[in-house]
mmCIF file of N, CA and C in Angstrom:
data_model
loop_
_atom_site.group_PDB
_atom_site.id
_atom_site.type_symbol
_atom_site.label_atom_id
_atom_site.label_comp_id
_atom_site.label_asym_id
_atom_site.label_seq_id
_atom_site.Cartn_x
_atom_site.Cartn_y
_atom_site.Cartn_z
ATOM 1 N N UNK Y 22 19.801 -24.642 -10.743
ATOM 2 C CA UNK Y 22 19.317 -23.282 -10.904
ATOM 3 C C UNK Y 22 17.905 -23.175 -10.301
ATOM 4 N N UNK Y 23 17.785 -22.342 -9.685
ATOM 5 C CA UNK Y 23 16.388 -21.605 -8.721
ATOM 6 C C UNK Y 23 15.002 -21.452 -9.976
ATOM 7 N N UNK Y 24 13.921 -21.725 -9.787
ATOM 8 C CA UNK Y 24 12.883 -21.816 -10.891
ATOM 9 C C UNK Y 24 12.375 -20.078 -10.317
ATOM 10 N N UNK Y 25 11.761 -19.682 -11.771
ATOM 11 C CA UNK Y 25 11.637 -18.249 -11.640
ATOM 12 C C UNK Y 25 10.076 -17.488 -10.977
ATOM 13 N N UNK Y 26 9.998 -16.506 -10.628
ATOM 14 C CA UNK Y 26 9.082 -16.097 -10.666
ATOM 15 C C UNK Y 26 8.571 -14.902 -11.572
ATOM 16 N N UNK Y 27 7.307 -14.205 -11.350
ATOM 17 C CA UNK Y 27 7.307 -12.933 -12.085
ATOM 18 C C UNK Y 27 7.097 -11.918 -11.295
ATOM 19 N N UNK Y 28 7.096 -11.998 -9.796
ATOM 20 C CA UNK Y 28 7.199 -10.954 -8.838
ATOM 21 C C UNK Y 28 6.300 -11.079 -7.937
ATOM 22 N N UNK Y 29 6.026 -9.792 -6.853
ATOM 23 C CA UNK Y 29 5.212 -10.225 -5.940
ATOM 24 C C UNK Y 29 3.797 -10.211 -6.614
ATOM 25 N N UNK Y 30 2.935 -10.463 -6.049
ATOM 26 C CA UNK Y 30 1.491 -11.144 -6.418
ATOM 27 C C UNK Y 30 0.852 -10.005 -5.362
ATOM 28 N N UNK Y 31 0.809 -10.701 -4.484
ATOM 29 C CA UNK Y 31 0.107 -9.950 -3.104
ATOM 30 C C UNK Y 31 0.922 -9.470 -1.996
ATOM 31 N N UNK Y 32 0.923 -8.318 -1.323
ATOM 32 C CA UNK Y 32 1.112 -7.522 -0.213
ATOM 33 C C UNK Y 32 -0.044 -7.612 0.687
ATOM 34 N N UNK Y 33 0.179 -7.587 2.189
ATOM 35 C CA UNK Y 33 -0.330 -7.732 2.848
ATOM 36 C C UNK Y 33 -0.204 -6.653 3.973
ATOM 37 N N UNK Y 34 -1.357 -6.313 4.896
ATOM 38 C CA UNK Y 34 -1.430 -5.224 5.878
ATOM 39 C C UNK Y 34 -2.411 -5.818 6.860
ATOM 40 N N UNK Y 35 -2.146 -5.370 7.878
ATOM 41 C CA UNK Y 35 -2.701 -5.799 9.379
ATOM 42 C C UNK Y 35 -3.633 -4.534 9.772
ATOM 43 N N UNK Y 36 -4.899 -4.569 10.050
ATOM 44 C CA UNK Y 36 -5.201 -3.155 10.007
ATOM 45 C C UNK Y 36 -6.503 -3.405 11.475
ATOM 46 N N UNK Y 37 -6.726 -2.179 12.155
ATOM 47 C CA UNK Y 37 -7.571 -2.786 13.009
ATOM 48 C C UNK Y 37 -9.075 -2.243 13.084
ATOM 49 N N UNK Y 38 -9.394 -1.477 11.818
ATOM 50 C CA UNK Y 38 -10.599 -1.219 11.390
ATOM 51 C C UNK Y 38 -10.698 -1.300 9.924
ATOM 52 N N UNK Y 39 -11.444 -2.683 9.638
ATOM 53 C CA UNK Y 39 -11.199 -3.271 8.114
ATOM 54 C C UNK Y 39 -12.216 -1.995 7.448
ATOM 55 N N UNK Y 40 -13.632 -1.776 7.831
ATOM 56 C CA UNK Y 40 -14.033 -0.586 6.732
ATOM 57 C C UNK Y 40 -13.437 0.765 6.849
ATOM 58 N N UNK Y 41 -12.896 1.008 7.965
ATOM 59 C CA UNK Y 41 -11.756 2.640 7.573
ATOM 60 C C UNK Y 41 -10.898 2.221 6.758
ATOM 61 N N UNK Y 42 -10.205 1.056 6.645
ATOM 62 C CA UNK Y 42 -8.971 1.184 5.334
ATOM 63 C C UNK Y 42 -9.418 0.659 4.244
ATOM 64 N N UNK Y 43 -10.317 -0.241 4.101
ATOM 65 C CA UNK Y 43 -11.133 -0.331 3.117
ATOM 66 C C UNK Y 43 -11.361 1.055 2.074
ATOM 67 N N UNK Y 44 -11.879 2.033 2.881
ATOM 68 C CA UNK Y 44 -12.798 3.479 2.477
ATOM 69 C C UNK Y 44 -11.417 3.696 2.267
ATOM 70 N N UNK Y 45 -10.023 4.065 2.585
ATOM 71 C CA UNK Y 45 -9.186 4.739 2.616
ATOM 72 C C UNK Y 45 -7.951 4.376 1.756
ATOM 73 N N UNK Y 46 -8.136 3.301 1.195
ATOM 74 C CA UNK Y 46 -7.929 2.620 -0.358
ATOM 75 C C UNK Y 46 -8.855 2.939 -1.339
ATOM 76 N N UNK Y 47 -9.806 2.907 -1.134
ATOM 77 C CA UNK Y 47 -11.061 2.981 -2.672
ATOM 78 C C UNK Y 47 -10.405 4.545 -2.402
ATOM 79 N N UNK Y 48 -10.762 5.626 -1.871
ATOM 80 C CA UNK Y 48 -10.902 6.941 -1.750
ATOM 81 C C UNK Y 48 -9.330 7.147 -2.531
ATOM 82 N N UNK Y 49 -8.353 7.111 -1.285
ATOM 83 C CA UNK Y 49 -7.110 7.829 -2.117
ATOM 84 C C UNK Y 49 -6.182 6.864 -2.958
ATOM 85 N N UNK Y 50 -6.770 5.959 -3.227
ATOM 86 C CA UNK Y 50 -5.295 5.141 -4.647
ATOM 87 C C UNK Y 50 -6.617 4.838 -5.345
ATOM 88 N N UNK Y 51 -7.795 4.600 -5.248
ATOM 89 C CA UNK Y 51 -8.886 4.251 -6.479
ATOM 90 C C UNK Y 51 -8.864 2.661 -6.461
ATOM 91 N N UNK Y 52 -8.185 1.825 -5.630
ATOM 92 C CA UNK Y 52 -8.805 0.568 -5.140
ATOM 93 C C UNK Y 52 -10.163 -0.490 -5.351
ATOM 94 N N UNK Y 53 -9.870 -1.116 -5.484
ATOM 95 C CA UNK Y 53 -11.524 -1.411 -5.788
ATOM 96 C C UNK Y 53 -11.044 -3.269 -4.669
ATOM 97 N N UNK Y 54 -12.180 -3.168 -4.247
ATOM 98 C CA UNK Y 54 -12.287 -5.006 -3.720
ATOM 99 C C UNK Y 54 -12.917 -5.733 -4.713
ATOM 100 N N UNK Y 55 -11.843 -6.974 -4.863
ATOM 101 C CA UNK Y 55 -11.438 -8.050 -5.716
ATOM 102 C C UNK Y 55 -12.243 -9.184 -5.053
ATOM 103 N N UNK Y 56 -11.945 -9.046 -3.563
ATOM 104 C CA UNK Y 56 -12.214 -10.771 -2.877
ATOM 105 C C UNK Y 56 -12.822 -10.099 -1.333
ATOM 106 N N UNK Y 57 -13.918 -10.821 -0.977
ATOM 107 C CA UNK Y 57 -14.491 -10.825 0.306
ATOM 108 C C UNK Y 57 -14.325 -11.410 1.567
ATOM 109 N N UNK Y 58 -13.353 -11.400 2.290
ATOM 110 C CA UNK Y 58 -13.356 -12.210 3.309
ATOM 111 C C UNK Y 58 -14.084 -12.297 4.757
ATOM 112 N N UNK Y 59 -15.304 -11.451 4.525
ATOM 113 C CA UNK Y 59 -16.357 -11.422 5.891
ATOM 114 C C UNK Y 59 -15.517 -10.342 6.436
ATOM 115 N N UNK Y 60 -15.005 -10.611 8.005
ATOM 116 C CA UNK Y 60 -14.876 -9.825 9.178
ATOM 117 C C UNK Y 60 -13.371 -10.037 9.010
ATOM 118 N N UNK Y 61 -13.084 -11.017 8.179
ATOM 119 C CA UNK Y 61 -11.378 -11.118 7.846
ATOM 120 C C UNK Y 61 -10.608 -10.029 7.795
ATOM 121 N N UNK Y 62 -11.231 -9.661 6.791
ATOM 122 C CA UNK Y 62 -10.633 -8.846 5.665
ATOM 123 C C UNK Y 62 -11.126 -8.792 4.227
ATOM 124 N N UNK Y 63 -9.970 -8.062 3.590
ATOM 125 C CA UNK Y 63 -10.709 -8.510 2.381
ATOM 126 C C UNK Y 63 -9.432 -8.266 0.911
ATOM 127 N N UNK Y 64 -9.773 -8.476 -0.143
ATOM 128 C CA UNK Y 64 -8.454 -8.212 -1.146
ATOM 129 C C UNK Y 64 -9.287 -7.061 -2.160
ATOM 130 N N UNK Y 65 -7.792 -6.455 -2.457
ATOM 131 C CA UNK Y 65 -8.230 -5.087 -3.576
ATOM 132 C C UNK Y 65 -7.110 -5.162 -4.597
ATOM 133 N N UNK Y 66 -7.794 -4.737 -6.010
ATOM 134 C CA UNK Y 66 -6.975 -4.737 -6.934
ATOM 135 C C UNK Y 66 -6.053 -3.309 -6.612
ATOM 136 N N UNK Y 67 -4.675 -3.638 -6.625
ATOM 137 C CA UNK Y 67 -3.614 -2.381 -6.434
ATOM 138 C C UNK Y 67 -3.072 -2.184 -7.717
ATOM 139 N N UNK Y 68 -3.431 -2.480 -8.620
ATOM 140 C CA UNK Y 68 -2.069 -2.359 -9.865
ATOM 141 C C UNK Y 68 -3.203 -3.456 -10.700
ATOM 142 N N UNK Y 69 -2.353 -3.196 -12.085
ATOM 143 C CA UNK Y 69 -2.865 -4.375 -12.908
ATOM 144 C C UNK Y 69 -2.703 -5.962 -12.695
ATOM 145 N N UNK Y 70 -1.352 -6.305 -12.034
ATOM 146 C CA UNK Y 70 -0.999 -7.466 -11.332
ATOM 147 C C UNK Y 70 -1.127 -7.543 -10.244
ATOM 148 N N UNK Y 71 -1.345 -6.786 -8.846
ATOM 149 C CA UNK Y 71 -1.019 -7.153 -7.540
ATOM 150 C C UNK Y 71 -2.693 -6.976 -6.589
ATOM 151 N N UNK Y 72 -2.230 -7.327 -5.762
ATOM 152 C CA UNK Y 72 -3.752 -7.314 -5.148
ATOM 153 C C UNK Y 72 -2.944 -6.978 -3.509
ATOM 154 N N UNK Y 73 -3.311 -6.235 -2.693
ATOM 155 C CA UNK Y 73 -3.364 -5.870 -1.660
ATOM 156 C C UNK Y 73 -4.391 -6.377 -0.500
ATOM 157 N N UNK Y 74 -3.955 -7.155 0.144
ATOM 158 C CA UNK Y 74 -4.450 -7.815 1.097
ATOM 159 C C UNK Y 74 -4.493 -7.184 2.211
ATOM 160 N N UNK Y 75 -5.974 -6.719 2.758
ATOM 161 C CA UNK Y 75 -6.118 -5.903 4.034
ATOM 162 C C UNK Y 75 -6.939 -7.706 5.187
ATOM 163 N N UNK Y 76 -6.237 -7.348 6.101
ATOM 164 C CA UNK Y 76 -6.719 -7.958 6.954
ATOM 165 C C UNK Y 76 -7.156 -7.564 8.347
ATOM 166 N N UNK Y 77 -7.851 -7.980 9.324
ATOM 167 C CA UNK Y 77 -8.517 -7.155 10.581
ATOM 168 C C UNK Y 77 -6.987 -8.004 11.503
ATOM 169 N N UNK Y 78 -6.505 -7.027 11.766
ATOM 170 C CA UNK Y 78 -5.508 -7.723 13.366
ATOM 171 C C UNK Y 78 -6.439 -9.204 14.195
ATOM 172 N N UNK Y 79 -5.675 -10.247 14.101
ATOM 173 C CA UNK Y 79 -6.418 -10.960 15.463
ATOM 174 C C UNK Y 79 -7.942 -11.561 14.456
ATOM 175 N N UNK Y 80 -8.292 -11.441 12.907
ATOM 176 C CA UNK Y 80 -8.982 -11.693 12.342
ATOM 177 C C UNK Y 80 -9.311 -13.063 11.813
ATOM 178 N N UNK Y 81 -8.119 -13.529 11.783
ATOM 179 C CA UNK Y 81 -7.394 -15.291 12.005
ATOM 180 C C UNK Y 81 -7.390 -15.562 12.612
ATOM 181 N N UNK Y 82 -7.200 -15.733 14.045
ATOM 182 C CA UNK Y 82 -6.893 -16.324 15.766
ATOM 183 C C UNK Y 82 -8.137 -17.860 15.406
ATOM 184 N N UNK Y 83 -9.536 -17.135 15.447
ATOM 185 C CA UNK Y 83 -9.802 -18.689 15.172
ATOM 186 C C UNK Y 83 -10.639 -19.850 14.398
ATOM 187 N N UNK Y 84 -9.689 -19.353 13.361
ATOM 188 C CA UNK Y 84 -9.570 -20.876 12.034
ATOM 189 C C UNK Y 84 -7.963 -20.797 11.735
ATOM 190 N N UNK Y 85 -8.192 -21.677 11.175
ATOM 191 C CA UNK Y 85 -6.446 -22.177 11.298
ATOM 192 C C UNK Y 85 -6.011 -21.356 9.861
ATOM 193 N N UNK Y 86 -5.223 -20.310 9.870
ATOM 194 C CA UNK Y 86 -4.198 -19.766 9.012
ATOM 195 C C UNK Y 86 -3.369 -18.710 9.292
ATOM 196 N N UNK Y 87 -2.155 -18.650 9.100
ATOM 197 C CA UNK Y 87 -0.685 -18.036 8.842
ATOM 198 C C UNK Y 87 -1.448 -16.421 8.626
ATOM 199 N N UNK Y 88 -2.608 -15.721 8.560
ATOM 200 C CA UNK Y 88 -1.830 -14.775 8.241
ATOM 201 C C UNK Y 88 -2.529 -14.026 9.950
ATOM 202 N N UNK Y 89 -1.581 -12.986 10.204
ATOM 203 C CA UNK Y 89 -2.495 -12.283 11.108
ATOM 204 C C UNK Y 89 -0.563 -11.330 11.209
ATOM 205 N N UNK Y 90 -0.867 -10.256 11.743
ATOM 206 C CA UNK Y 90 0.179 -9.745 11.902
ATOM 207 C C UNK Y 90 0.034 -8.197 13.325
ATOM 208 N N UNK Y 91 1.393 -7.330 12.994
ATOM 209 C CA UNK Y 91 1.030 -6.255 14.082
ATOM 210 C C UNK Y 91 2.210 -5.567 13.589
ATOM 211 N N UNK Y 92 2.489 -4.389 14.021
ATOM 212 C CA UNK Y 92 3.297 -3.277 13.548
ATOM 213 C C UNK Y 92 2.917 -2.438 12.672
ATOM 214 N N UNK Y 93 3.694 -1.264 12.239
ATOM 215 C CA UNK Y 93 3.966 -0.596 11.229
ATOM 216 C C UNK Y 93 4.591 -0.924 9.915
ATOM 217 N N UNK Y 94 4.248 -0.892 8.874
ATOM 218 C CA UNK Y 94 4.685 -1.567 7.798
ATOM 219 C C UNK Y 94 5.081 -0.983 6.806
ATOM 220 N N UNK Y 95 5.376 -1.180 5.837
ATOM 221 C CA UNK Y 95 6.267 -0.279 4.915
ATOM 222 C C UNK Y 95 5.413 -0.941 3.205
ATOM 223 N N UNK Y 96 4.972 0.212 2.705
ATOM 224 C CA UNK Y 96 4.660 -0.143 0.992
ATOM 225 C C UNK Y 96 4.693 0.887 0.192
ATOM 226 N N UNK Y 97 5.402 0.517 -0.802
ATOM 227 C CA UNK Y 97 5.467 1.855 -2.289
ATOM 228 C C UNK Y 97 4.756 1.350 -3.095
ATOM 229 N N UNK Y 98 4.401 2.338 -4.240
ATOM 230 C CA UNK Y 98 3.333 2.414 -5.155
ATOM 231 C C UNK Y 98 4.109 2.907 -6.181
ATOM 232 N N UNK Y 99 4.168 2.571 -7.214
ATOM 233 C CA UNK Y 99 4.944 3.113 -8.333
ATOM 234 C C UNK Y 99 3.705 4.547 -8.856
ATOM 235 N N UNK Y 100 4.270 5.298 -9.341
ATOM 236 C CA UNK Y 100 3.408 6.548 -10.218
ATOM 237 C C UNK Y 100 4.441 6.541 -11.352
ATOM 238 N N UNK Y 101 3.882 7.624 -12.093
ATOM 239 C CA UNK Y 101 4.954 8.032 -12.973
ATOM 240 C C UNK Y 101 5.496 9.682 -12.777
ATOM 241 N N UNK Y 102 6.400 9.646 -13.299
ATOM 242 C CA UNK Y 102 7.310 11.068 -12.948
ATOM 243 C C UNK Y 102 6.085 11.909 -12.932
ATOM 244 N N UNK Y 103 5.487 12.231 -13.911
ATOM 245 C CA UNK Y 103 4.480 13.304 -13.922
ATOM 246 C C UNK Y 103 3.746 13.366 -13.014
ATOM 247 N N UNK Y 104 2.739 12.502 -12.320
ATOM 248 C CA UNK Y 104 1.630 12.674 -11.238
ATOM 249 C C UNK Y 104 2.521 12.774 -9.536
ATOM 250 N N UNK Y 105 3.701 13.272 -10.033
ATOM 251 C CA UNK Y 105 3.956 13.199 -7.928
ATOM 252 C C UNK Y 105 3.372 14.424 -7.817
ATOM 253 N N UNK Y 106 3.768 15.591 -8.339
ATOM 254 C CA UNK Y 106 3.001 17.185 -8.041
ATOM 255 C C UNK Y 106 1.348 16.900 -7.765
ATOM 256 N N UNK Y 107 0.861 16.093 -8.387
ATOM 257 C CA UNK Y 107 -0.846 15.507 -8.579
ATOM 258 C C UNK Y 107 -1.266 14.919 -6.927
ATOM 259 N N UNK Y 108 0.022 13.664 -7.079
ATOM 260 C CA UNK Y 108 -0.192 13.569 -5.180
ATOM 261 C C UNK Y 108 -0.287 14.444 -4.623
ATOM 262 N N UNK Y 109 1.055 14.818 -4.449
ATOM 263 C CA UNK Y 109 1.332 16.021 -3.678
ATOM 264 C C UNK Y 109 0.008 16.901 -3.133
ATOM 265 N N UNK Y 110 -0.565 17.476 -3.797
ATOM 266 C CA UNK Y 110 -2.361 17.990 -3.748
ATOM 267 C C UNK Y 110 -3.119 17.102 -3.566
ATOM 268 N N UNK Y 111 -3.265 16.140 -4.153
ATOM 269 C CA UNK Y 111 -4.413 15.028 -3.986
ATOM 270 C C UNK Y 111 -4.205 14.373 -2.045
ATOM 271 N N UNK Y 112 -3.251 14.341 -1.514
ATOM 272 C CA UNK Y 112 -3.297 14.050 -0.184
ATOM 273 C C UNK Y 112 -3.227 15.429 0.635
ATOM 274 N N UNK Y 113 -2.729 16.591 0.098
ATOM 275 C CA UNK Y 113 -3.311 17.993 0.790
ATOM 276 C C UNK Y 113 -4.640 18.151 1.107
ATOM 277 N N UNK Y 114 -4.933 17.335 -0.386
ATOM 278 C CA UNK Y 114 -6.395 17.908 -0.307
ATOM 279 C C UNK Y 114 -7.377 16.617 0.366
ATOM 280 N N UNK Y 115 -6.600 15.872 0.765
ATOM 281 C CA UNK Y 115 -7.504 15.008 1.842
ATOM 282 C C UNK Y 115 -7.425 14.765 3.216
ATOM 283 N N UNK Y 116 -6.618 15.933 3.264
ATOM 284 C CA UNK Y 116 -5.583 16.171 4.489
ATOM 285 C C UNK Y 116 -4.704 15.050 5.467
ATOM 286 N N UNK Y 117 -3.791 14.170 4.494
ATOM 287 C CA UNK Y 117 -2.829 13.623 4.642
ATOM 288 C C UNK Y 117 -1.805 14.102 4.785
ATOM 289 N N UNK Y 118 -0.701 14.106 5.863
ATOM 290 C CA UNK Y 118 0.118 14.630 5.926
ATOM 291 C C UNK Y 118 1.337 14.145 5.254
ATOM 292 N N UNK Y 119 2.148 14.409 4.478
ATOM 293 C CA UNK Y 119 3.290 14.151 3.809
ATOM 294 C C UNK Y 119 4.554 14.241 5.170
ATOM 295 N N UNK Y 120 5.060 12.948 4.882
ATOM 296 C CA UNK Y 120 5.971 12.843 6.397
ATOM 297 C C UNK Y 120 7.354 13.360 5.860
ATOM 298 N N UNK Y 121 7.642 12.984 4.855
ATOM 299 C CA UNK Y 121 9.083 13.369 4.105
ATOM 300 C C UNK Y 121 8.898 12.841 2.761
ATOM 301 N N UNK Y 122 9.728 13.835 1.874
ATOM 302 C CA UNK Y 122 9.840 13.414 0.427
ATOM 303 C C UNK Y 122 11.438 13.531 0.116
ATOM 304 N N UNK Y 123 11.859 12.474 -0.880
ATOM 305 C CA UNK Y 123 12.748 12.763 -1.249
ATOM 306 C C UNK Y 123 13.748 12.226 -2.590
ATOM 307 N N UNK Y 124 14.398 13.161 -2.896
ATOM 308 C CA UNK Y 124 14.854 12.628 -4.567
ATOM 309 C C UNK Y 124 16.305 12.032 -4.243
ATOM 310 N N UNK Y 125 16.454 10.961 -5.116
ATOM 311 C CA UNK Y 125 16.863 9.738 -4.847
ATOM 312 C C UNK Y 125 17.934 9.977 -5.959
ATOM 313 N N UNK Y 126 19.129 9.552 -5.978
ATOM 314 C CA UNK Y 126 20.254 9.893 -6.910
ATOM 315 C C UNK Y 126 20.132 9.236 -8.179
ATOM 316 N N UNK Y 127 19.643 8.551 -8.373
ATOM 317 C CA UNK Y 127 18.937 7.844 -9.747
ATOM 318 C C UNK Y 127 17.920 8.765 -10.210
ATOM 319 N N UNK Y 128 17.347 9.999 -10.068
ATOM 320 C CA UNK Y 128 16.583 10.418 -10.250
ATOM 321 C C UNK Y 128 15.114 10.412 -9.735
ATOM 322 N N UNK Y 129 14.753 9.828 -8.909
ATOM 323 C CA UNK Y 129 13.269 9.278 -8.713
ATOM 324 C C UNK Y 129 12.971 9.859 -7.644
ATOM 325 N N UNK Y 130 11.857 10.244 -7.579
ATOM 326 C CA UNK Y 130 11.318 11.009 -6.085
ATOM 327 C C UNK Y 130 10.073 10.277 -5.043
ATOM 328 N N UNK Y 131 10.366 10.439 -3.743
ATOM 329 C CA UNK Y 131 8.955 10.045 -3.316
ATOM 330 C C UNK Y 131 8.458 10.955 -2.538
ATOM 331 N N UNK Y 132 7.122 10.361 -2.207
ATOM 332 C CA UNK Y 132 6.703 11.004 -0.737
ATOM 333 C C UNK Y 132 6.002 10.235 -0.197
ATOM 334 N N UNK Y 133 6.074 10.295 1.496
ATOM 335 C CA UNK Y 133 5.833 9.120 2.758
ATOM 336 C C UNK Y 133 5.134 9.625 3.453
ATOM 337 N N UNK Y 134 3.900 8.990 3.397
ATOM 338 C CA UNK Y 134 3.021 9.056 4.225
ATOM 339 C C UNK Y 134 2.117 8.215 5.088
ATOM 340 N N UNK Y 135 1.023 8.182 6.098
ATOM 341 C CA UNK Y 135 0.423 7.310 6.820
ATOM 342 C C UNK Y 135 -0.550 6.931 6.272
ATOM 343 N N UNK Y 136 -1.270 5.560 6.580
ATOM 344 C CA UNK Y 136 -2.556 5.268 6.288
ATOM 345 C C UNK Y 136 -3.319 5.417 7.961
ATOM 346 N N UNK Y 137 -4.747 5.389 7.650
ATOM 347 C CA UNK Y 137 -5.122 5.570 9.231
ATOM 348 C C UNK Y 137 -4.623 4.025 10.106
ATOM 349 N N UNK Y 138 -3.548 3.031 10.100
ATOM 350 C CA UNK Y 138 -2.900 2.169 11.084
ATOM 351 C C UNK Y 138 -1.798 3.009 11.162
ATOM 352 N N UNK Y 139 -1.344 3.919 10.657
ATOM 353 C CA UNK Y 139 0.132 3.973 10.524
ATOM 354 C C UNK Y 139 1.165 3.506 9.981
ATOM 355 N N UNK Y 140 0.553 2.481 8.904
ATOM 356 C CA UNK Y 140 1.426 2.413 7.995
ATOM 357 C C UNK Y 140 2.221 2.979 6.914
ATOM 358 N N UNK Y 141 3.299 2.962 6.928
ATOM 359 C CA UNK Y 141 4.309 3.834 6.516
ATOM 360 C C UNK Y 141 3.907 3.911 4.844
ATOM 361 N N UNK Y 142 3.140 4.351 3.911
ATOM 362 C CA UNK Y 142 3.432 4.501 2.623
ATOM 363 C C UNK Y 142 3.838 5.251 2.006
ATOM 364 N N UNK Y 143 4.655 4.907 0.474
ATOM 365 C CA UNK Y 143 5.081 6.021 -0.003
ATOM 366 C C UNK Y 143 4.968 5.697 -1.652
ATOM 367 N N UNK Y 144 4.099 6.617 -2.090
ATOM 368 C CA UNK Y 144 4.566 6.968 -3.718
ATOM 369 C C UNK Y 144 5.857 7.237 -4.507
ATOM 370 N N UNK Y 145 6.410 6.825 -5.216
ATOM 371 C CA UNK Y 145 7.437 6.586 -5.651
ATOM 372 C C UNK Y 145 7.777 6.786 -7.294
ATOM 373 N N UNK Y 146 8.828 7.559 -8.223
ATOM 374 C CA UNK Y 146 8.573 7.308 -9.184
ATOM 375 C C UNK Y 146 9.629 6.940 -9.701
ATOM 376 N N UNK Y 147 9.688 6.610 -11.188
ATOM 377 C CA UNK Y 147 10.817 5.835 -11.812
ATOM 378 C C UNK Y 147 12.437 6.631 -11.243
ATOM 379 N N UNK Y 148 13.488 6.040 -11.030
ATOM 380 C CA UNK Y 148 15.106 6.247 -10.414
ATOM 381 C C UNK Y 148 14.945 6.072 -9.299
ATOM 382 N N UNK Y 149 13.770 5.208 -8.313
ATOM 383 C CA UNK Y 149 14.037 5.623 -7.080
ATOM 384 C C UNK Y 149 15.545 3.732 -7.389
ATOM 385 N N UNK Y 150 15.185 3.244 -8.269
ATOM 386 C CA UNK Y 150 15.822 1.881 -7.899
ATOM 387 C C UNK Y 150 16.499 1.750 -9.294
ATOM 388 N N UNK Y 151 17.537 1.301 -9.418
ATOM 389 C CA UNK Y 151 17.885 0.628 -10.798
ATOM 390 C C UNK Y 151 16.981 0.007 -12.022
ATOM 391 N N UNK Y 152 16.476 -0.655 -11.121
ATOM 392 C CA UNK Y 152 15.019 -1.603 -11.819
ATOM 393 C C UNK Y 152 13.693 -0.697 -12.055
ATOM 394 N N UNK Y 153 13.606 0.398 -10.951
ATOM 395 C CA UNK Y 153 12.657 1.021 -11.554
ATOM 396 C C UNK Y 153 13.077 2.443 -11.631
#
């Protein structure tokens, strides 16, 4: 039998201006930095358990480690049923554009939007999944 875990820990993002997404975490999810990594990057508390790992593209190349990445990427954020209408305004009002929203046959709704890389995020609330 497979030994267990308790879920993901850290998420990770490739970004190519570490203080615009820096500012653009603290500002619209309330983020705070956890860990300093110089010109790296750096880590932010996302949740009570998870930490979100922003890194500079090409920020690794040279010391020796695994992370460095490129593309568009994909991350949800759990809310609760009540605060999606709250998003909903809270990224109007920072003029984020909402790319698509949508309610999910379990009940759960989201909405998808960009960070300034273009990463794909989306708020999410309980039915989007069995589990949540």
């Amino acid at each position: 039998m497979h030994p267990n875990t308790e879920g993901i820990l850290e998420s990770s993002l490739y970004v190519t201006d570490l203080a615009r997404s820096v500012s653009f975490y603290k500002k619209i999810f309330g983020f705070e930095v956890i860990g300093d990594f110089g010109e790296r990057g750096c880590a932010m508390k996302a949740g009570k358990r998870h930490v979100l790992l922003l890194f500079k593209k090409g920020g690794s190349l040279n010391i020796v480690s695994p992370h460095d990445g490129d593309g568009e990427l994909h991350l949800a954020f759990a809310i609760g049923a009540d605060e999606l209408t709250r998003w909903g305004a809270w990224l109007a009002e920072n003029g984020i554009t909402v790319e698509e929203t949508q309610a999910w046959k379990l009940g759960g709704h989201s909405l998808y939007f960009r960070d300034p890389d273009r990463h794909l995020l989306e708020v999410a609330t309980p039915g989007v999944w069995t589990i949540y």
